[in-house]
Amino acid sequence: MTGEDFQNGQILLIDKSLHWTSFQAVNKMKWILKSKLGLKKIKIGHAGTLDPLATGLLLVCTGKFTKRIEELQGQTKEYTGTFYIGATTPSYDLETEIDQTYPTSHITDDLIQETIPQFLGEINQKPPIFSAIKKDGVRLYDHARAGETVEIAFRKTTIHEFEITRIALPEVDFRVICSKGTYIRSLAFDFGKALQSGAHLIALRRTKIGDYDVKDALDITSFDDSIVRIAT
């Protein structure tokens, strides 16, 4: 491909690394395209944010294909990851420290499996206080970091598939296929409550967006190498 191809429009599959923000990944790709292909400017954006503590598939659109971002964001997504049962954190993941622990001696494999159906289909879900959603013009995570208490409304979301793939308490591995706007961190928190305990998310990987699969994605280093090969 040439620089013109990227300006005309491409959908690029990127495997985002741990600790990178989605913005950092896209910004790095923009720099690679401009510096290696000699482009003065290039439109580029991603279709669906991944948290810094999540890895996996990031769809990046370039050029005229940035007009397809909203369409791509609306597709179903598949995630795999791990819940830690018996403790919660304010952020519902590892961004913050454990704030409360809960009993787990009553939790059996059967109880875990029996709890799954209540999270299938359309459900009401409350986004985490540590999220980018705005309340009164301010992002929720800014309210949280300022120690402010805000009321967060429930949102409807759809869980198409939810399966437990490994139980090794306190860890439970899962696979979820869900609609746009689903917070897996909130699913972890709510799943812990349903078990009469607590839980938080300790690993998350996005594996699919619609028909796009992370197996076909490149990490940023491999993407850089591919652009160097094009340029030479």
PDB file of C-alpha atoms in Angstrom:
ATOM      1  CA  MET A   1       0.000   0.000   0.000  1.00  0.00           C
ATOM      2  CA  THR A   2       0.981   3.624  -0.490  1.00  0.00           C
ATOM      3  CA  GLY A   3       0.387   6.783   1.509  1.00  0.00           C
ATOM      4  CA  GLU A   4      -2.455   7.537  -0.871  1.00  0.00           C
ATOM      5  CA  ASP A   5      -4.093   4.224   0.047  1.00  0.00           C
ATOM      6  CA  PHE A   6      -4.119   5.219   3.720  1.00  0.00           C
ATOM      7  CA  GLN A   7      -5.563   8.632   2.852  1.00  0.00           C
ATOM      8  CA  ASN A   8      -8.266   7.030   0.712  1.00  0.00           C
ATOM      9  CA  GLY A   9      -9.186   4.868   3.674  1.00  0.00           C
ATOM     10  CA  GLN A  10      -8.110   1.732   5.536  1.00  0.00           C
ATOM     11  CA  ILE A  11      -9.379  -0.234   8.521  1.00  0.00           C
ATOM     12  CA  LEU A  12      -6.332  -1.340  10.510  1.00  0.00           C
ATOM     13  CA  LEU A  13      -6.468  -4.091  13.145  1.00  0.00           C
ATOM     14  CA  ILE A  14      -4.194  -3.312  16.083  1.00  0.00           C
ATOM     15  CA  ASP A  15      -3.460  -5.470  19.129  1.00  0.00           C
ATOM     16  CA  LYS A  16      -3.183  -2.816  21.848  1.00  0.00           C
ATOM     17  CA  SER A  17      -0.580  -3.455  24.504  1.00  0.00           C
ATOM     18  CA  LEU A  18      -1.108  -3.300  28.273  1.00  0.00           C
ATOM     19  CA  HIS A  19      -0.817   0.194  29.819  1.00  0.00           C
ATOM     20  CA  TRP A  20      -1.179   2.006  26.479  1.00  0.00           C
ATOM     21  CA  THR A  21      -4.212   4.254  26.155  1.00  0.00           C
ATOM     22  CA  SER A  22      -6.184   3.963  22.921  1.00  0.00           C
ATOM     23  CA  PHE A  23      -5.259   7.588  22.183  1.00  0.00           C
ATOM     24  CA  GLN A  24      -1.542   6.829  22.594  1.00  0.00           C
ATOM     25  CA  ALA A  25      -1.811   3.893  20.188  1.00  0.00           C
ATOM     26  CA  VAL A  26      -3.594   5.975  17.537  1.00  0.00           C
ATOM     27  CA  ASN A  27      -1.218   8.908  18.022  1.00  0.00           C
ATOM     28  CA  LYS A  28       1.788   6.606  17.570  1.00  0.00           C
ATOM     29  CA  MET A  29       0.270   5.157  14.386  1.00  0.00           C
ATOM     30  CA  LYS A  30      -0.345   8.647  13.034  1.00  0.00           C
ATOM     31  CA  TRP A  31       3.284   9.560  13.665  1.00  0.00           C
ATOM     32  CA  ILE A  32       4.460   6.337  11.939  1.00  0.00           C
ATOM     33  CA  LEU A  33       2.329   6.977   8.848  1.00  0.00           C
ATOM     34  CA  LYS A  34       3.360  10.605   8.539  1.00  0.00           C
ATOM     35  CA  SER A  35       7.077  10.139   9.218  1.00  0.00           C
ATOM     36  CA  LYS A  36       7.650   6.885   7.304  1.00  0.00           C
ATOM     37  CA  LEU A  37       5.437   7.632   4.286  1.00  0.00           C
ATOM     38  CA  GLY A  38       6.111  11.349   4.099  1.00  0.00           C
ATOM     39  CA  LEU A  39       2.486  12.359   4.594  1.00  0.00           C
ATOM     40  CA  LYS A  40       1.864  15.959   5.618  1.00  0.00           C
ATOM     41  CA  LYS A  41      -1.460  15.061   7.164  1.00  0.00           C
ATOM     42  CA  ILE A  42      -3.641  12.000   7.640  1.00  0.00           C
ATOM     43  CA  LYS A  43      -7.046  11.535   9.274  1.00  0.00           C
ATOM     44  CA  ILE A  44      -7.009   8.704  11.802  1.00  0.00           C
ATOM     45  CA  GLY A  45      -9.239   7.524  14.649  1.00  0.00           C
ATOM     46  CA  HIS A  46     -10.275   4.414  16.568  1.00  0.00           C
ATOM     47  CA  ALA A  47     -13.652   2.685  16.765  1.00  0.00           C
ATOM     48  CA  GLY A  48     -14.091   1.917  20.452  1.00  0.00           C
ATOM     49  CA  THR A  49     -11.844   2.791  23.384  1.00  0.00           C
ATOM     50  CA  LEU A  50      -9.920   0.193  25.359  1.00  0.00           C
ATOM     51  CA  ASP A  51      -8.874   1.003  28.929  1.00  0.00           C
ATOM     52  CA  PRO A  52      -5.111   1.177  29.593  1.00  0.00           C
ATOM     53  CA  LEU A  53      -5.374  -2.015  31.677  1.00  0.00           C
ATOM     54  CA  ALA A  54      -7.030  -3.896  28.794  1.00  0.00           C
ATOM     55  CA  THR A  55      -5.306  -5.423  25.784  1.00  0.00           C
ATOM     56  CA  GLY A  56      -6.557  -6.587  22.436  1.00  0.00           C
ATOM     57  CA  LEU A  57      -8.358  -5.494  19.330  1.00  0.00           C
ATOM     58  CA  LEU A  58      -8.446  -1.828  18.435  1.00  0.00           C
ATOM     59  CA  LEU A  59      -9.979  -0.917  15.074  1.00  0.00           C
ATOM     60  CA  VAL A  60      -8.205   2.112  13.622  1.00  0.00           C
ATOM     61  CA  CYS A  61      -9.660   3.915  10.611  1.00  0.00           C
ATOM     62  CA  THR A  62      -7.642   6.165   8.321  1.00  0.00           C
ATOM     63  CA  GLY A  63      -8.536   8.746   5.690  1.00  0.00           C
ATOM     64  CA  LYS A  64     -12.045   8.589   4.297  1.00  0.00           C
ATOM     65  CA  PHE A  65     -12.801   5.463   6.356  1.00  0.00           C
ATOM     66  CA  THR A  66     -12.925   7.594   9.536  1.00  0.00           C
ATOM     67  CA  LYS A  67     -16.529   8.178   8.458  1.00  0.00           C
ATOM     68  CA  ARG A  68     -17.165   4.502   9.296  1.00  0.00           C
ATOM     69  CA  ILE A  69     -16.099   4.811  12.950  1.00  0.00           C
ATOM     70  CA  GLU A  70     -19.633   5.167  14.325  1.00  0.00           C
ATOM     71  CA  GLU A  71     -20.814   2.158  12.307  1.00  0.00           C
ATOM     72  CA  LEU A  72     -17.925   0.015  13.584  1.00  0.00           C
ATOM     73  CA  GLN A  73     -18.432   1.131  17.188  1.00  0.00           C
ATOM     74  CA  GLY A  74     -21.970  -0.198  17.075  1.00  0.00           C
ATOM     75  CA  GLN A  75     -20.928  -3.803  16.360  1.00  0.00           C
ATOM     76  CA  THR A  76     -20.944  -6.544  18.987  1.00  0.00           C
ATOM     77  CA  LYS A  77     -17.719  -7.141  20.876  1.00  0.00           C
ATOM     78  CA  GLU A  78     -16.114 -10.233  22.398  1.00  0.00           C
ATOM     79  CA  TYR A  79     -13.941 -10.115  25.502  1.00  0.00           C
ATOM     80  CA  THR A  80     -12.040 -12.630  27.577  1.00  0.00           C
ATOM     81  CA  GLY A  81     -10.600 -11.980  31.004  1.00  0.00           C
ATOM     82  CA  THR A  82     -10.470 -12.776  34.693  1.00  0.00           C
ATOM     83  CA  PHE A  83     -12.589 -11.832  37.704  1.00  0.00           C
ATOM     84  CA  TYR A  84     -11.059 -11.866  41.182  1.00  0.00           C
ATOM     85  CA  ILE A  85     -13.732 -13.108  43.588  1.00  0.00           C
ATOM     86  CA  GLY A  86     -13.860 -11.979  47.216  1.00  0.00           C
ATOM     87  CA  ALA A  87     -12.743  -8.352  46.975  1.00  0.00           C
ATOM     88  CA  THR A  88     -13.801  -5.071  45.366  1.00  0.00           C
ATOM     89  CA  THR A  89     -11.998  -1.910  44.303  1.00  0.00           C
ATOM     90  CA  PRO A  90     -13.505   1.583  43.711  1.00  0.00           C
ATOM     91  CA  SER A  91     -12.621   1.393  40.001  1.00  0.00           C
ATOM     92  CA  TYR A  92     -13.882  -2.216  39.709  1.00  0.00           C
ATOM     93  CA  ASP A  93     -10.430  -3.179  38.355  1.00  0.00           C
ATOM     94  CA  LEU A  94      -6.721  -2.886  39.257  1.00  0.00           C
ATOM     95  CA  GLU A  95      -6.518   0.884  38.768  1.00  0.00           C
ATOM     96  CA  THR A  96      -7.326   1.327  42.468  1.00  0.00           C
ATOM     97  CA  GLU A  97      -6.522  -0.665  45.611  1.00  0.00           C
ATOM     98  CA  ILE A  98      -8.872  -3.190  47.243  1.00  0.00           C
ATOM     99  CA  ASP A  99     -11.324  -1.357  49.509  1.00  0.00           C
ATOM    100  CA  GLN A 100     -13.343  -4.277  50.871  1.00  0.00           C
ATOM    101  CA  THR A 101     -13.108  -8.047  51.167  1.00  0.00           C
ATOM    102  CA  TYR A 102     -15.947 -10.576  51.265  1.00  0.00           C
ATOM    103  CA  PRO A 103     -16.503 -14.228  52.224  1.00  0.00           C
ATOM    104  CA  THR A 104     -16.035 -16.832  49.498  1.00  0.00           C
ATOM    105  CA  SER A 105     -16.323 -20.132  51.416  1.00  0.00           C
ATOM    106  CA  HIS A 106     -19.929 -20.555  50.235  1.00  0.00           C
ATOM    107  CA  ILE A 107     -19.025 -20.191  46.534  1.00  0.00           C
ATOM    108  CA  THR A 108     -19.029 -23.428  44.542  1.00  0.00           C
ATOM    109  CA  ASP A 109     -18.563 -24.179  40.860  1.00  0.00           C
ATOM    110  CA  ASP A 110     -22.307 -24.870  40.644  1.00  0.00           C
ATOM    111  CA  LEU A 111     -23.202 -21.523  42.218  1.00  0.00           C
ATOM    112  CA  ILE A 112     -20.984 -19.702  39.729  1.00  0.00           C
ATOM    113  CA  GLN A 113     -22.599 -21.483  36.774  1.00  0.00           C
ATOM    114  CA  GLU A 114     -26.107 -20.964  38.164  1.00  0.00           C
ATOM    115  CA  THR A 115     -25.466 -17.213  38.457  1.00  0.00           C
ATOM    116  CA  ILE A 116     -24.674 -16.722  34.759  1.00  0.00           C
ATOM    117  CA  PRO A 117     -28.265 -16.702  33.341  1.00  0.00           C
ATOM    118  CA  GLN A 118     -29.284 -13.547  35.218  1.00  0.00           C
ATOM    119  CA  PHE A 119     -26.687 -11.627  33.186  1.00  0.00           C
ATOM    120  CA  LEU A 120     -27.814 -12.851  29.776  1.00  0.00           C
ATOM    121  CA  GLY A 121     -29.970 -10.749  27.464  1.00  0.00           C
ATOM    122  CA  GLU A 122     -30.847  -7.118  28.086  1.00  0.00           C
ATOM    123  CA  ILE A 123     -29.714  -5.994  31.534  1.00  0.00           C
ATOM    124  CA  ASN A 124     -29.488  -2.753  33.507  1.00  0.00           C
ATOM    125  CA  GLN A 125     -25.905  -1.810  34.231  1.00  0.00           C
ATOM    126  CA  LYS A 126     -24.411   1.107  36.138  1.00  0.00           C
ATOM    127  CA  PRO A 127     -21.112   2.400  34.652  1.00  0.00           C
ATOM    128  CA  PRO A 128     -18.115   2.548  37.015  1.00  0.00           C
ATOM    129  CA  ILE A 129     -17.397   5.858  38.743  1.00  0.00           C
ATOM    130  CA  PHE A 130     -13.922   5.570  37.201  1.00  0.00           C
ATOM    131  CA  SER A 131     -15.099   5.989  33.587  1.00  0.00           C
ATOM    132  CA  ALA A 132     -15.013   8.660  30.886  1.00  0.00           C
ATOM    133  CA  ILE A 133     -18.773   9.258  30.886  1.00  0.00           C
ATOM    134  CA  LYS A 134     -19.653  12.867  31.629  1.00  0.00           C
ATOM    135  CA  LYS A 135     -21.867  13.987  34.498  1.00  0.00           C
ATOM    136  CA  ASP A 136     -22.702  17.712  34.607  1.00  0.00           C
ATOM    137  CA  GLY A 137     -20.016  18.297  31.984  1.00  0.00           C
ATOM    138  CA  VAL A 138     -17.281  16.578  34.011  1.00  0.00           C
ATOM    139  CA  ARG A 139     -15.901  13.098  33.369  1.00  0.00           C
ATOM    140  CA  LEU A 140     -16.847  10.596  36.077  1.00  0.00           C
ATOM    141  CA  TYR A 141     -13.216   9.676  36.754  1.00  0.00           C
ATOM    142  CA  ASP A 142     -12.492  13.338  37.522  1.00  0.00           C
ATOM    143  CA  HIS A 143     -15.339  13.345  40.059  1.00  0.00           C
ATOM    144  CA  ALA A 144     -13.949  10.106  41.532  1.00  0.00           C
ATOM    145  CA  ARG A 145     -10.370  11.354  41.788  1.00  0.00           C
ATOM    146  CA  ALA A 146     -11.640  14.504  43.487  1.00  0.00           C
ATOM    147  CA  GLY A 147     -13.398  12.341  46.068  1.00  0.00           C
ATOM    148  CA  GLU A 148     -16.833  13.552  44.982  1.00  0.00           C
ATOM    149  CA  THR A 149     -19.949  11.393  45.212  1.00  0.00           C
ATOM    150  CA  VAL A 150     -22.208  11.516  42.171  1.00  0.00           C
ATOM    151  CA  GLU A 151     -25.393   9.688  41.240  1.00  0.00           C
ATOM    152  CA  ILE A 152     -24.892   7.430  38.226  1.00  0.00           C
ATOM    153  CA  ALA A 153     -27.903   6.289  36.229  1.00  0.00           C
ATOM    154  CA  PHE A 154     -28.377   2.711  35.072  1.00  0.00           C
ATOM    155  CA  ARG A 155     -28.015   2.002  31.369  1.00  0.00           C
ATOM    156  CA  LYS A 156     -29.457  -0.828  29.314  1.00  0.00           C
ATOM    157  CA  THR A 157     -26.954  -3.129  27.662  1.00  0.00           C
ATOM    158  CA  THR A 158     -27.145  -6.589  26.108  1.00  0.00           C
ATOM    159  CA  ILE A 159     -25.065  -9.655  26.939  1.00  0.00           C
ATOM    160  CA  HIS A 160     -25.395 -12.096  24.032  1.00  0.00           C
ATOM    161  CA  GLU A 161     -23.099 -14.805  25.417  1.00  0.00           C
ATOM    162  CA  PHE A 162     -21.454 -15.239  28.824  1.00  0.00           C
ATOM    163  CA  GLU A 163     -19.472 -18.325  29.750  1.00  0.00           C
ATOM    164  CA  ILE A 164     -17.053 -19.235  32.497  1.00  0.00           C
ATOM    165  CA  THR A 165     -13.969 -20.880  31.016  1.00  0.00           C
ATOM    166  CA  ARG A 166     -11.925 -21.566  34.173  1.00  0.00           C
ATOM    167  CA  ILE A 167     -12.621 -21.632  37.893  1.00  0.00           C
ATOM    168  CA  ALA A 168      -9.615 -21.488  40.213  1.00  0.00           C
ATOM    169  CA  LEU A 169     -10.883 -19.393  43.103  1.00  0.00           C
ATOM    170  CA  PRO A 170     -10.342 -16.609  43.792  1.00  0.00           C
ATOM    171  CA  GLU A 171      -9.873 -16.315  40.012  1.00  0.00           C
ATOM    172  CA  VAL A 172     -12.605 -16.980  37.457  1.00  0.00           C
ATOM    173  CA  ASP A 173     -11.952 -16.707  33.718  1.00  0.00           C
ATOM    174  CA  PHE A 174     -14.749 -15.728  31.344  1.00  0.00           C
ATOM    175  CA  ARG A 175     -15.739 -15.027  27.742  1.00  0.00           C
ATOM    176  CA  VAL A 176     -18.415 -12.455  26.941  1.00  0.00           C
ATOM    177  CA  ILE A 177     -20.081 -11.265  23.729  1.00  0.00           C
ATOM    178  CA  CYS A 178     -21.907  -8.003  24.336  1.00  0.00           C
ATOM    179  CA  SER A 179     -23.379  -4.864  22.804  1.00  0.00           C
ATOM    180  CA  LYS A 180     -21.819  -1.442  22.504  1.00  0.00           C
ATOM    181  CA  GLY A 181     -21.564   0.404  25.819  1.00  0.00           C
ATOM    182  CA  THR A 182     -21.128  -2.655  28.042  1.00  0.00           C
ATOM    183  CA  TYR A 183     -18.689  -2.202  30.922  1.00  0.00           C
ATOM    184  CA  ILE A 184     -16.968  -5.479  31.743  1.00  0.00           C
ATOM    185  CA  ARG A 185     -15.708  -3.902  34.978  1.00  0.00           C
ATOM    186  CA  SER A 186     -19.334  -3.358  36.022  1.00  0.00           C
ATOM    187  CA  LEU A 187     -20.143  -6.926  35.019  1.00  0.00           C
ATOM    188  CA  ALA A 188     -17.375  -8.102  37.354  1.00  0.00           C
ATOM    189  CA  PHE A 189     -18.728  -6.004  40.233  1.00  0.00           C
ATOM    190  CA  ASP A 190     -22.324  -7.097  39.684  1.00  0.00           C
ATOM    191  CA  PHE A 191     -21.330 -10.746  39.288  1.00  0.00           C
ATOM    192  CA  GLY A 192     -19.579 -10.621  42.660  1.00  0.00           C
ATOM    193  CA  LYS A 193     -22.695  -9.158  44.296  1.00  0.00           C
ATOM    194  CA  ALA A 194     -24.860 -11.869  42.715  1.00  0.00           C
ATOM    195  CA  LEU A 195     -22.579 -14.452  44.327  1.00  0.00           C
ATOM    196  CA  GLN A 196     -23.255 -12.816  47.719  1.00  0.00           C
ATOM    197  CA  SER A 197     -19.634 -11.732  47.742  1.00  0.00           C
ATOM    198  CA  GLY A 198     -17.583  -9.180  45.796  1.00  0.00           C
ATOM    199  CA  ALA A 199     -15.425  -9.175  42.680  1.00  0.00           C
ATOM    200  CA  HIS A 200     -13.260  -6.985  40.499  1.00  0.00           C
ATOM    201  CA  LEU A 201     -11.653  -7.295  37.078  1.00  0.00           C
ATOM    202  CA  ILE A 202      -7.957  -8.232  36.999  1.00  0.00           C
ATOM    203  CA  ALA A 203      -7.479  -8.996  33.285  1.00  0.00           C
ATOM    204  CA  LEU A 204      -9.328  -8.039  30.120  1.00  0.00           C
ATOM    205  CA  ARG A 205      -8.695  -8.677  26.433  1.00  0.00           C
ATOM    206  CA  ARG A 206     -10.924  -7.669  23.520  1.00  0.00           C
ATOM    207  CA  THR A 207     -10.816 -10.482  21.002  1.00  0.00           C
ATOM    208  CA  LYS A 208     -13.439  -9.490  18.410  1.00  0.00           C
ATOM    209  CA  ILE A 209     -15.402  -6.519  17.075  1.00  0.00           C
ATOM    210  CA  GLY A 210     -18.088  -7.778  14.711  1.00  0.00           C
ATOM    211  CA  ASP A 211     -16.290 -10.057  12.237  1.00  0.00           C
ATOM    212  CA  TYR A 212     -12.871  -8.537  12.985  1.00  0.00           C
ATOM    213  CA  ASP A 213     -10.604 -10.805  15.071  1.00  0.00           C
ATOM    214  CA  VAL A 214      -7.545  -9.940  17.149  1.00  0.00           C
ATOM    215  CA  LYS A 215      -5.836 -12.973  15.597  1.00  0.00           C
ATOM    216  CA  ASP A 216      -5.494 -10.878  12.440  1.00  0.00           C
ATOM    217  CA  ALA A 217      -4.149  -7.806  14.263  1.00  0.00           C
ATOM    218  CA  LEU A 218      -0.635  -6.350  14.521  1.00  0.00           C
ATOM    219  CA  ASP A 219       0.934  -4.817  17.586  1.00  0.00           C
ATOM    220  CA  ILE A 220       2.370  -1.322  17.225  1.00  0.00           C
ATOM    221  CA  THR A 221       5.937  -2.555  16.667  1.00  0.00           C
ATOM    222  CA  SER A 222       4.839  -4.926  13.905  1.00  0.00           C
ATOM    223  CA  PHE A 223       2.744  -2.166  12.351  1.00  0.00           C
ATOM    224  CA  ASP A 224       5.799   0.115  12.355  1.00  0.00           C
ATOM    225  CA  ASP A 225       7.873  -2.615  10.694  1.00  0.00           C
ATOM    226  CA  SER A 226       5.218  -3.135   8.000  1.00  0.00           C
ATOM    227  CA  ILE A 227       5.134   0.578   7.178  1.00  0.00           C
ATOM    228  CA  VAL A 228       8.944   0.659   6.974  1.00  0.00           C
ATOM    229  CA  ARG A 229       8.788  -2.178   4.425  1.00  0.00           C
ATOM    230  CA  ILE A 230       6.195  -0.245   2.417  1.00  0.00           C
ATOM    231  CA  ALA A 231       8.336   2.888   2.505  1.00  0.00           C
ATOM    232  CA  THR A 232      11.406   1.086   1.257  1.00  0.00           C
TER     233      THR A 232
END
